[in-house]
PDB file of C-alpha atoms in Angstrom:
ATOM      1  CA  MET A 774       0.000   0.000   0.000  1.00  0.00           C
ATOM      2  CA  ASN A 775       1.344   3.277  -1.027  1.00  0.00           C
ATOM      3  CA  ASP A 776       0.488   5.920   1.458  1.00  0.00           C
ATOM      4  CA  VAL A 777       0.642   9.082  -0.562  1.00  0.00           C
ATOM      5  CA  ARG A 778       0.353  12.284   1.367  1.00  0.00           C
ATOM      6  CA  LYS A 779      -0.311  15.568  -0.253  1.00  0.00           C
ATOM      7  CA  ILE A 780       1.092  18.768   1.140  1.00  0.00           C
ATOM      8  CA  ALA A 781      -1.269  21.669   0.997  1.00  0.00           C
ATOM      9  CA  ILE A 782       0.382  24.925   0.029  1.00  0.00           C
ATOM     10  CA  GLU A 783      -1.172  28.140   1.142  1.00  0.00           C
ATOM     11  CA  GLU A 784       0.088  31.513  -0.003  1.00  0.00           C
ATOM     12  CA  VAL A 785      -0.245  34.497   2.295  1.00  0.00           C
ATOM     13  CA  ALA A 786       0.410  38.160   1.657  1.00  0.00           C
ATOM     14  CA  SER A 787       2.025  38.806   5.064  1.00  0.00           C
ATOM     15  CA  VAL A 788       2.545  37.296   8.474  1.00  0.00           C
ATOM     16  CA  ALA A 789       1.543  39.100  11.644  1.00  0.00           C
ATOM     17  CA  PRO A 790       4.522  39.711  13.968  1.00  0.00           C
ATOM     18  CA  PRO A 791       4.467  37.773  17.250  1.00  0.00           C
ATOM     19  CA  PRO A 792       3.308  39.708  20.292  1.00  0.00           C
ATOM     20  CA  LYS A 793       6.038  41.463  22.301  1.00  0.00           C
ATOM     21  CA  ALA A 794       6.612  40.744  25.938  1.00  0.00           C
ATOM     22  CA  ARG A 795       5.080  43.334  28.180  1.00  0.00           C
ATOM     23  CA  VAL A 796       5.659  44.120  31.823  1.00  0.00           C
ATOM     24  CA  GLU A 797       2.657  45.051  33.879  1.00  0.00           C
ATOM     25  CA  GLU A 798       2.736  48.606  35.190  1.00  0.00           C
ATOM     26  CA  THR A 799       2.026  47.393  38.735  1.00  0.00           C
ATOM     27  CA  ALA A 800       5.110  45.171  38.721  1.00  0.00           C
ATOM     28  CA  THR A 801       7.453  48.110  38.071  1.00  0.00           C
ATOM     29  CA  GLU A 802       5.913  50.138  40.856  1.00  0.00           C
ATOM     30  CA  THR A 803       6.648  47.505  43.494  1.00  0.00           C
ATOM     31  CA  PHE A 804      10.114  46.638  42.168  1.00  0.00           C
ATOM     32  CA  GLU A 805      12.916  48.591  43.792  1.00  0.00           C
ATOM     33  CA  ARG A 806      16.421  48.548  42.417  1.00  0.00           C
ATOM     34  CA  LYS A 807      18.609  46.540  44.742  1.00  0.00           C
ATOM     35  CA  ARG A 808      21.993  47.870  45.767  1.00  0.00           C
ATOM     36  CA  ASP A 809      24.565  47.111  43.118  1.00  0.00           C
ATOM     37  CA  TYR A 810      26.223  43.870  44.202  1.00  0.00           C
ATOM     38  CA  LEU A 811      29.514  44.835  42.553  1.00  0.00           C
ATOM     39  CA  ALA A 812      29.870  48.001  44.640  1.00  0.00           C
ATOM     40  CA  GLY A 813      30.715  46.064  47.793  1.00  0.00           C
ATOM     41  CA  PHE A 814      32.858  43.563  45.943  1.00  0.00           C
ATOM     42  CA  LEU A 815      34.951  46.216  44.208  1.00  0.00           C
ATOM     43  CA  ALA A 816      35.422  48.148  47.453  1.00  0.00           C
ATOM     44  CA  GLN A 817      37.027  45.142  49.167  1.00  0.00           C
ATOM     45  CA  LYS A 818      40.787  45.159  49.433  1.00  0.00           C
ATOM     46  CA  PRO A 819      42.601  41.925  48.572  1.00  0.00           C
ATOM     47  CA  GLU A 820      43.957  39.958  51.474  1.00  0.00           C
ATOM     48  CA  PRO A 821      47.721  40.279  51.749  1.00  0.00           C
ATOM     49  CA  LEU A 822      49.638  37.252  50.519  1.00  0.00           C
ATOM     50  CA  ALA A 823      51.811  35.301  52.872  1.00  0.00           C
ATOM     51  CA  GLY A 824      55.471  35.509  51.864  1.00  0.00           C
ATOM     52  CA  GLY A 825      55.683  31.850  50.869  1.00  0.00           C
ATOM     53  CA  GLU A 826      52.613  31.782  48.632  1.00  0.00           C
ATOM     54  CA  PRO A 827      52.952  32.216  44.875  1.00  0.00           C
ATOM     55  CA  GLY A 828      52.984  35.960  44.368  1.00  0.00           C
ATOM     56  CA  GLY A 829      54.338  36.554  47.886  1.00  0.00           C
ATOM     57  CA  ALA A 830      57.643  38.386  48.334  1.00  0.00           C
ATOM     58  CA  LEU A 831      59.658  35.428  49.678  1.00  0.00           C
ATOM     59  CA  TYR A 832      58.326  33.013  47.053  1.00  0.00           C
ATOM     60  CA  GLU A 833      59.104  35.463  44.240  1.00  0.00           C
ATOM     61  CA  ALA A 834      62.603  36.027  45.651  1.00  0.00           C
ATOM     62  CA  VAL A 835      63.220  32.258  45.444  1.00  0.00           C
ATOM     63  CA  ILE A 836      61.965  32.226  41.830  1.00  0.00           C
ATOM     64  CA  ASP A 837      64.253  35.162  41.004  1.00  0.00           C
ATOM     65  CA  ALA A 838      67.203  33.257  42.495  1.00  0.00           C
ATOM     66  CA  LEU A 839      66.342  30.236  40.336  1.00  0.00           C
ATOM     67  CA  LYS A 840      66.222  32.451  37.254  1.00  0.00           C
ATOM     68  CA  GLU A 841      69.863  33.400  37.880  1.00  0.00           C
ATOM     69  CA  ILE A 842      71.050  29.804  37.399  1.00  0.00           C
ATOM     70  CA  TYR A 843      71.833  28.903  33.806  1.00  0.00           C
ATOM     71  CA  ASP A 844      72.278  25.526  32.191  1.00  0.00           C
ATOM     72  CA  PRO A 845      75.919  25.465  31.031  1.00  0.00           C
ATOM     73  CA  GLU A 846      75.028  23.922  27.662  1.00  0.00           C
ATOM     74  CA  ILE A 847      71.905  25.971  26.891  1.00  0.00           C
ATOM     75  CA  PRO A 848      71.865  29.792  27.251  1.00  0.00           C
ATOM     76  CA  VAL A 849      68.572  29.775  29.195  1.00  0.00           C
ATOM     77  CA  ASN A 850      67.965  29.837  32.956  1.00  0.00           C
ATOM     78  CA  ILE A 851      66.756  26.630  34.571  1.00  0.00           C
ATOM     79  CA  TYR A 852      63.375  28.097  35.548  1.00  0.00           C
ATOM     80  CA  ASP A 853      62.427  29.129  31.996  1.00  0.00           C
ATOM     81  CA  LEU A 854      63.950  25.908  30.701  1.00  0.00           C
ATOM     82  CA  GLY A 855      61.234  24.064  32.651  1.00  0.00           C
ATOM     83  CA  LEU A 856      63.585  22.166  34.938  1.00  0.00           C
ATOM     84  CA  ILE A 857      61.834  23.450  38.076  1.00  0.00           C
ATOM     85  CA  TYR A 858      58.670  21.442  38.714  1.00  0.00           C
ATOM     86  CA  ASP A 859      57.638  22.868  42.084  1.00  0.00           C
ATOM     87  CA  VAL A 860      58.680  25.473  44.646  1.00  0.00           C
ATOM     88  CA  THR A 861      57.201  25.365  48.137  1.00  0.00           C
ATOM     89  CA  VAL A 862      58.034  27.854  50.871  1.00  0.00           C
ATOM     90  CA  THR A 863      56.619  27.082  54.314  1.00  0.00           C
ATOM     91  CA  ASP A 864      55.744  29.568  57.051  1.00  0.00           C
ATOM     92  CA  ASP A 865      58.932  28.662  58.930  1.00  0.00           C
ATOM     93  CA  ALA A 866      61.088  29.714  55.905  1.00  0.00           C
ATOM     94  CA  HIS A 867      61.783  26.200  54.641  1.00  0.00           C
ATOM     95  CA  ALA A 868      62.117  26.166  50.844  1.00  0.00           C
ATOM     96  CA  MET A 869      61.637  22.901  48.957  1.00  0.00           C
ATOM     97  CA  VAL A 870      62.481  22.848  45.239  1.00  0.00           C
ATOM     98  CA  THR A 871      61.486  19.888  43.086  1.00  0.00           C
ATOM     99  CA  MET A 872      63.460  19.808  39.874  1.00  0.00           C
ATOM    100  CA  THR A 873      64.762  17.625  37.090  1.00  0.00           C
ATOM    101  CA  LEU A 874      67.523  17.802  34.507  1.00  0.00           C
ATOM    102  CA  THR A 875      67.300  17.591  30.736  1.00  0.00           C
ATOM    103  CA  THR A 876      68.704  14.044  30.891  1.00  0.00           C
ATOM    104  CA  PRO A 877      70.010  11.722  33.626  1.00  0.00           C
ATOM    105  CA  HIS A 878      73.361  11.748  31.823  1.00  0.00           C
ATOM    106  CA  CYS A 879      73.618  15.546  32.049  1.00  0.00           C
ATOM    107  CA  PRO A 880      77.200  16.625  32.834  1.00  0.00           C
ATOM    108  CA  VAL A 881      75.954  18.827  35.696  1.00  0.00           C
ATOM    109  CA  ALA A 882      73.801  16.103  37.293  1.00  0.00           C
ATOM    110  CA  GLU A 883      75.946  16.173  40.425  1.00  0.00           C
ATOM    111  CA  SER A 884      76.601  19.907  40.691  1.00  0.00           C
ATOM    112  CA  MET A 885      73.299  21.501  39.560  1.00  0.00           C
ATOM    113  CA  PRO A 886      71.137  20.391  42.551  1.00  0.00           C
ATOM    114  CA  ALA A 887      73.861  21.605  44.932  1.00  0.00           C
ATOM    115  CA  GLU A 888      73.990  24.984  43.158  1.00  0.00           C
ATOM    116  CA  VAL A 889      70.194  25.289  43.340  1.00  0.00           C
ATOM    117  CA  GLU A 890      70.281  24.501  47.059  1.00  0.00           C
ATOM    118  CA  LEU A 891      73.061  27.050  47.626  1.00  0.00           C
ATOM    119  CA  ARG A 892      71.334  29.824  45.662  1.00  0.00           C
ATOM    120  CA  VAL A 893      67.908  29.258  47.219  1.00  0.00           C
ATOM    121  CA  GLY A 894      69.463  29.009  50.687  1.00  0.00           C
ATOM    122  CA  SER A 895      71.149  32.394  50.166  1.00  0.00           C
ATOM    123  CA  VAL A 896      67.823  34.185  49.593  1.00  0.00           C
ATOM    124  CA  PRO A 897      67.221  36.545  52.555  1.00  0.00           C
ATOM    125  CA  GLY A 898      64.440  35.055  54.679  1.00  0.00           C
ATOM    126  CA  ILE A 899      65.048  31.408  53.734  1.00  0.00           C
ATOM    127  CA  ALA A 900      66.297  29.345  56.672  1.00  0.00           C
ATOM    128  CA  ILE A 901      66.516  25.897  55.068  1.00  0.00           C
ATOM    129  CA  ALA A 902      66.667  24.964  51.383  1.00  0.00           C
ATOM    130  CA  ASP A 903      66.157  21.422  50.130  1.00  0.00           C
ATOM    131  CA  VAL A 904      66.287  20.174  46.553  1.00  0.00           C
ATOM    132  CA  ASN A 905      64.459  17.090  45.410  1.00  0.00           C
ATOM    133  CA  LEU A 906      65.808  15.799  42.081  1.00  0.00           C
ATOM    134  CA  VAL A 907      63.208  13.742  40.195  1.00  0.00           C
ATOM    135  CA  TRP A 908      63.141  11.961  36.839  1.00  0.00           C
ATOM    136  CA  ASP A 909      59.403  11.417  36.582  1.00  0.00           C
ATOM    137  CA  PRO A 910      57.865  13.063  34.664  1.00  0.00           C
ATOM    138  CA  PRO A 911      60.834  13.318  32.348  1.00  0.00           C
ATOM    139  CA  TRP A 912      61.778  16.726  30.988  1.00  0.00           C
ATOM    140  CA  ASP A 913      60.842  17.576  27.425  1.00  0.00           C
ATOM    141  CA  PRO A 914      61.114  20.808  25.389  1.00  0.00           C
ATOM    142  CA  GLN A 915      57.387  21.494  25.817  1.00  0.00           C
ATOM    143  CA  LYS A 916      58.078  22.413  29.456  1.00  0.00           C
ATOM    144  CA  MET A 917      60.076  25.478  28.380  1.00  0.00           C
ATOM    145  CA  SER A 918      58.561  28.936  28.662  1.00  0.00           C
ATOM    146  CA  ASP A 919      57.761  30.845  25.502  1.00  0.00           C
ATOM    147  CA  GLU A 920      60.671  33.194  26.261  1.00  0.00           C
ATOM    148  CA  ALA A 921      63.083  30.235  26.358  1.00  0.00           C
ATOM    149  CA  LYS A 922      61.691  28.825  23.122  1.00  0.00           C
ATOM    150  CA  LEU A 923      62.098  32.223  21.474  1.00  0.00           C
ATOM    151  CA  GLU A 924      65.668  32.520  22.765  1.00  0.00           C
ATOM    152  CA  LEU A 925      66.509  29.116  21.286  1.00  0.00           C
ATOM    153  CA  GLY A 926      64.760  29.840  17.984  1.00  0.00           C
ATOM    154  CA  MET A 927      62.010  27.293  18.558  1.00  0.00           C
ATOM    155  CA  LEU A 928      59.127  29.742  18.006  1.00  0.00           C
TER     156      LEU A 928
END
């Protein structure tokens, strides 16, 4: 059985626009504008950062010290090179740096962690500096900052 359906076509000269939404006059009379919620938010002052938090003075001083250490084979500092995985500064001025090297067979594998510990330990306000050398995850060029990639002609 063929079920044939016919579509009826109707031509119209114009279509009436849909009705617009309207607000009752009584609703606007009872509605009062509430105090702007952003006014109080924008007036608040940010809480001061502790020195060891990212953005805090002591934390940033440790990062600056790390940026002064250069890989002897690559003209880029170890922070921008992506060798520093984590920096933690506790309230009692204990700095812990987790880092890696470009390869386990790196010629500075023995001296680089000691230099990092010495430089971080010399930051005013740091009492103890420890370096944790890790190989997992392994370093790769994608860990470099854009500045380092530009310096090495990789961008």
